[in-house]
XYZ file of C-alpha atoms in Angstrom:
274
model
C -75.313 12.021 -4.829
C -75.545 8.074 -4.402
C -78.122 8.460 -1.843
C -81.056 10.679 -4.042
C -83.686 10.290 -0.918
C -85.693 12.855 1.209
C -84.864 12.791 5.438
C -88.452 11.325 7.242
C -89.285 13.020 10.849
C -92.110 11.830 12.626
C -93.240 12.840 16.100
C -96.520 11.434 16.901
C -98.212 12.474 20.143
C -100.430 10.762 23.000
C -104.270 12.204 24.270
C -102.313 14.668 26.791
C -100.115 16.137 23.652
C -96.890 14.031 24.582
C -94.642 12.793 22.106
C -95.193 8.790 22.510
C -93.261 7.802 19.520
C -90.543 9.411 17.530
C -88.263 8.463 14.423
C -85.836 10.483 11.876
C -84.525 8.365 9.309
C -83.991 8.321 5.878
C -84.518 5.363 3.326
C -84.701 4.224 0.075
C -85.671 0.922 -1.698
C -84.239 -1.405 -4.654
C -87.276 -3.262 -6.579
C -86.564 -5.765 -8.883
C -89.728 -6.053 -11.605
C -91.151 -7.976 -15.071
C -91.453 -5.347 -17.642
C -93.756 -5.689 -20.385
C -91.049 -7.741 -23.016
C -90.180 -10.125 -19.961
C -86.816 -8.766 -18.693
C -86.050 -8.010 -14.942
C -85.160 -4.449 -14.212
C -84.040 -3.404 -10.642
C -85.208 0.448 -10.192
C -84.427 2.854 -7.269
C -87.454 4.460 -5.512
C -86.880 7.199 -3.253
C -88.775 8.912 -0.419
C -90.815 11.942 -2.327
C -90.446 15.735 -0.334
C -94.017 15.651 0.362
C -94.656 12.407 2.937
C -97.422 11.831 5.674
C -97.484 9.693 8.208
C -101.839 8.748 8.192
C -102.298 5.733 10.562
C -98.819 5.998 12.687
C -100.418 4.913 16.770
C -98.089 5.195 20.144
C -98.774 1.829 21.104
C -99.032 0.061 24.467
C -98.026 -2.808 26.562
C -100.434 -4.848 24.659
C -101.109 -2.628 21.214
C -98.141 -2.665 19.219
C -96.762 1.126 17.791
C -97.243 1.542 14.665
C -94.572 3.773 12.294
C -96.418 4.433 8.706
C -95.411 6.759 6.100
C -97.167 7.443 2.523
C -95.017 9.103 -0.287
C -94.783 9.490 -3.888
C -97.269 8.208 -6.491
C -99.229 5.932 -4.363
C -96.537 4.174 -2.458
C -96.400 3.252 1.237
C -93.903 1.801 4.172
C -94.582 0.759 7.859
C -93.077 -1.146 10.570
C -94.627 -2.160 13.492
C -92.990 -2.313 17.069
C -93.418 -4.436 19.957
C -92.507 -3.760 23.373
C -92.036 -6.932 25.947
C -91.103 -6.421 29.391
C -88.479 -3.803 29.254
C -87.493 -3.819 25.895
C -89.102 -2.741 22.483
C -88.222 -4.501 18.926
C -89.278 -3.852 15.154
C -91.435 -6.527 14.115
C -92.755 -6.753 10.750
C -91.615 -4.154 8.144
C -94.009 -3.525 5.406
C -93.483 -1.953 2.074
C -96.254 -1.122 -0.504
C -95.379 -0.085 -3.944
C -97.375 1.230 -7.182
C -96.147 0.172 -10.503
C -98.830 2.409 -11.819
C -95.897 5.053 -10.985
C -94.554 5.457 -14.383
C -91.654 7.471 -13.765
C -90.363 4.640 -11.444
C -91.663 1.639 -13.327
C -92.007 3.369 -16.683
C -92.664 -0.458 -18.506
C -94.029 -2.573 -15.456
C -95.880 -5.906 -17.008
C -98.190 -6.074 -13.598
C -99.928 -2.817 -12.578
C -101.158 -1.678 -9.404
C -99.769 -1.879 -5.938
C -97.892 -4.604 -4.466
C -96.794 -5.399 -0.596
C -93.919 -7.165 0.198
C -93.430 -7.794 4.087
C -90.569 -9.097 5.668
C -89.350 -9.610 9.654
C -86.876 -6.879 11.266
C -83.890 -8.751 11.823
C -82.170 -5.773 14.262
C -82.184 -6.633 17.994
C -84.269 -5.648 21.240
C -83.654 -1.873 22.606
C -83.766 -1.160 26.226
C -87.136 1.034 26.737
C -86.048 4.525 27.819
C -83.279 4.303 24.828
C -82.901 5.678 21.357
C -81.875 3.755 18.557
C -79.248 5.156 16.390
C -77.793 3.886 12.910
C -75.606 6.959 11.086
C -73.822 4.358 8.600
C -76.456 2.345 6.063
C -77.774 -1.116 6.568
C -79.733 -3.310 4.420
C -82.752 -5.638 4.934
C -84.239 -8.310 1.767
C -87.314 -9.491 1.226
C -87.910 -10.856 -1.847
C -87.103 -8.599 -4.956
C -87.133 -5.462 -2.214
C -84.025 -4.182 -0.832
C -84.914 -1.803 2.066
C -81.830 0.773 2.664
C -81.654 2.685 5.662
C -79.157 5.133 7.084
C -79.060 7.980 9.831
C -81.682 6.508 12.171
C -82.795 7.470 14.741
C -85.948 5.986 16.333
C -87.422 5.624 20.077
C -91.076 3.954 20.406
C -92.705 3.959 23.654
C -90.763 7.241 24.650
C -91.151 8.053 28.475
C -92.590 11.653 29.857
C -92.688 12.724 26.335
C -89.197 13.197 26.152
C -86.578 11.491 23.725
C -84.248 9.699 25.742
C -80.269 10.492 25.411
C -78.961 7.012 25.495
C -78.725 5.583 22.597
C -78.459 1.914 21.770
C -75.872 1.930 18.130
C -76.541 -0.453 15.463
C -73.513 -2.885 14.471
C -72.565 -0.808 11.250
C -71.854 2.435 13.621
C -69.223 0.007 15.677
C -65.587 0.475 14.374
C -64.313 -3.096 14.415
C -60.514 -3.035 16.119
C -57.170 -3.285 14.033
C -56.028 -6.945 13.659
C -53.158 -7.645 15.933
C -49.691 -7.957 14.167
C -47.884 -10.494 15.804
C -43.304 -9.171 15.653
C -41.440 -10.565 13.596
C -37.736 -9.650 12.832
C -38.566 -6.842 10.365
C -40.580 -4.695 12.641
C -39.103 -5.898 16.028
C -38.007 -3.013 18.441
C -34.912 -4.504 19.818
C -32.862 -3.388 22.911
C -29.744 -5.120 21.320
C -28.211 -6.382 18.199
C -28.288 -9.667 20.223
C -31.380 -9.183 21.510
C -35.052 -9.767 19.783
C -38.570 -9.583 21.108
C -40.009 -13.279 21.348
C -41.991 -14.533 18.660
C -45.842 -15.697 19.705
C -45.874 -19.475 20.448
C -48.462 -19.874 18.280
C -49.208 -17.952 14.639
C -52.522 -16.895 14.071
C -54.375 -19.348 11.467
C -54.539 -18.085 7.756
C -58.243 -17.845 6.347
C -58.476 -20.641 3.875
C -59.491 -19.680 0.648
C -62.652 -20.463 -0.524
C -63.405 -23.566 -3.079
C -63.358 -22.577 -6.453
C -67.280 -23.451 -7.794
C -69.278 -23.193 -10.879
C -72.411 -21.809 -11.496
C -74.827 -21.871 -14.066
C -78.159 -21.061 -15.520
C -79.873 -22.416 -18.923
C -82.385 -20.861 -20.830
C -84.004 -23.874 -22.651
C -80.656 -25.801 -23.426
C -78.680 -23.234 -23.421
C -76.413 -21.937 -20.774
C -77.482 -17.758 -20.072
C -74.985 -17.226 -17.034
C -71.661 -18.909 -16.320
C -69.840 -18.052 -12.575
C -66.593 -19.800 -12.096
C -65.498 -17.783 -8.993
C -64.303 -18.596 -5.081
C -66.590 -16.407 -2.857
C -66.007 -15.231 0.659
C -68.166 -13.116 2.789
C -66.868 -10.709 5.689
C -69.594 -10.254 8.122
C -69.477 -7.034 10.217
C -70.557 -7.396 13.492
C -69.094 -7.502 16.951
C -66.794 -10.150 16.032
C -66.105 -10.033 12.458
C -66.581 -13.111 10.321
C -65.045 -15.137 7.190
C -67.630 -17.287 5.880
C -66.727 -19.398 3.200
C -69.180 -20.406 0.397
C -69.083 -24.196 0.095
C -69.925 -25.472 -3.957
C -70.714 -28.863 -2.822
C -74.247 -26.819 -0.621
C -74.918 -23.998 -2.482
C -77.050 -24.337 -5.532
C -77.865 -21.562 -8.592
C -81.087 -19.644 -9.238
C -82.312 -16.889 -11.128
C -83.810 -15.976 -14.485
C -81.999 -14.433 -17.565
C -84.126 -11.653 -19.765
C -83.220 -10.040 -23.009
C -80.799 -7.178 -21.573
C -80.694 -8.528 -17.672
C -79.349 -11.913 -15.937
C -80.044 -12.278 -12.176
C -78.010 -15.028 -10.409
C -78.943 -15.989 -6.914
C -76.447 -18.516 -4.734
C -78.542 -20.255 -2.123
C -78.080 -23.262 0.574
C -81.292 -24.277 0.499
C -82.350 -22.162 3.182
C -81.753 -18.441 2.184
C -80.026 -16.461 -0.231
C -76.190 -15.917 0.475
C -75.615 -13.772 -2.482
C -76.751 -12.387 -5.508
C -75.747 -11.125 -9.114
């Protein structure tokens, strides 16, 4: 029940009835908005059970595809795709929402539609190759958070057939079991004189992460107070430990009647957010 969203399939053909450009996916979004007595509300919109797909185009080696759906009370999303040489890519992802859509943004101070665009940060696909996400992965732009999960797209498909190889997205690889070096406890031994050798070298603990604080005012008063350590654990194909330094990351945000948004930067992009 966490994931309230309708499943998208679009097959779009060529002149000679082939399928050029296919996707099955399904999606939802997180917008953050001003309602009318100035607080910021983060609301869930969904993919409707009716959608179309008006304006999706096969693309070529110098037209870009083009992947549009419409759903819902006026609301849109599209990514374009690029192929170069012998690979294809997403390149700009574009989401159009209505906050005349009352039963989504039931108190929205600004009314009509707004777009919000933002670059497609996955990698290059070999052409001739599906791509394929089962687990969910997350893109921000802005106040949008896109959400995606069980994708499965292939632009530029040859001979009108889907391809079976598939290129998998980082959240479908399982990353490996850290390696436990022996100690005496859990040892086999061949002898009560005899012990497996211990590594020449222990692995290196993570450090923890310097304690910071964070705040926001409101006037002269203080709205949010942080004191925490943060540590993020990327997964990829190497998994990482970054560390959030205090002494680089600053605080931003806004605090409302009933809702406080904190946002940790380093000047370049958002790490994290509360």
């Amino acid at each position: 029940g966490f994931f309230q969203s309708y499943a998208v399939e679009v097959d779009i053909k060529d002149s000679s009835n082939a399928t050029c450009l296919y996707a099955d996916w399904m999606m939802r979004f997180l917008v953050t908005y001003e309602s009318n007595n100035g607080d910021y509300k983060t609301t869930t919109l969904n993919l409707s059970s009716s959608v179309t797909h008006n304006g999706s185009v096969c693309g070529n080696d110098t037209q870009a595809a083009l992947l549009a759906v419409q759903f819902g009370e006026g609301h849109s999303w599209s990514i374009n795709i690029t192929k170069n040489n012998e690979t294809y890519r997403g390149d700009f992802i574009t989401l159009t929402y209505n906050t005349n859509d009352t039963a989504v943004f039931p108190d929205a101070k600004r009314k009509g539609p707004v777009t919000v665009v933002v670059k497609d940060p996955l990698h290059p696909v070999q052409l001739n190759t599906v791509f394929v996400c089962h687990n969910s992965y997350s893109v921000e732009a802005e106040n949008i958070t896109h959400i995606f999960w069980n994708v499965t797209v292939q632009a530029f498909v040859q001979n009108g057939t889907v391809s079976k190889k598939e290129s998998r997205c980082s959240a479908d690889t399982p990353t490996s079991a850290p390696t436990v070096p022996p100690t005496i406890a859990n040892a086999t031994t061949a002898s009560t004189t005899t012990l497996s050798p211990a590594p020449t070298t222990a692995p290196k603990p993570v450090e923890n992460p310097d304690t910071g604080n964070y705040s926001l005012k409101s006037g002269n008063k203080t709205c949010f107070l942080a004191t925490v350590g943060l540590q993020l654990n990327v997964s990829q194909d190497k998994p990482l430990l970054i560390n959030i330094n205090p002494k680089t990351t600053v605080a931003d945000g806004a605090c409302g009647n009933t809702t406080a948004t904190l946002k940790l930067n380093d000047g370049n992009s958002t790490l994290i957010g509360f």
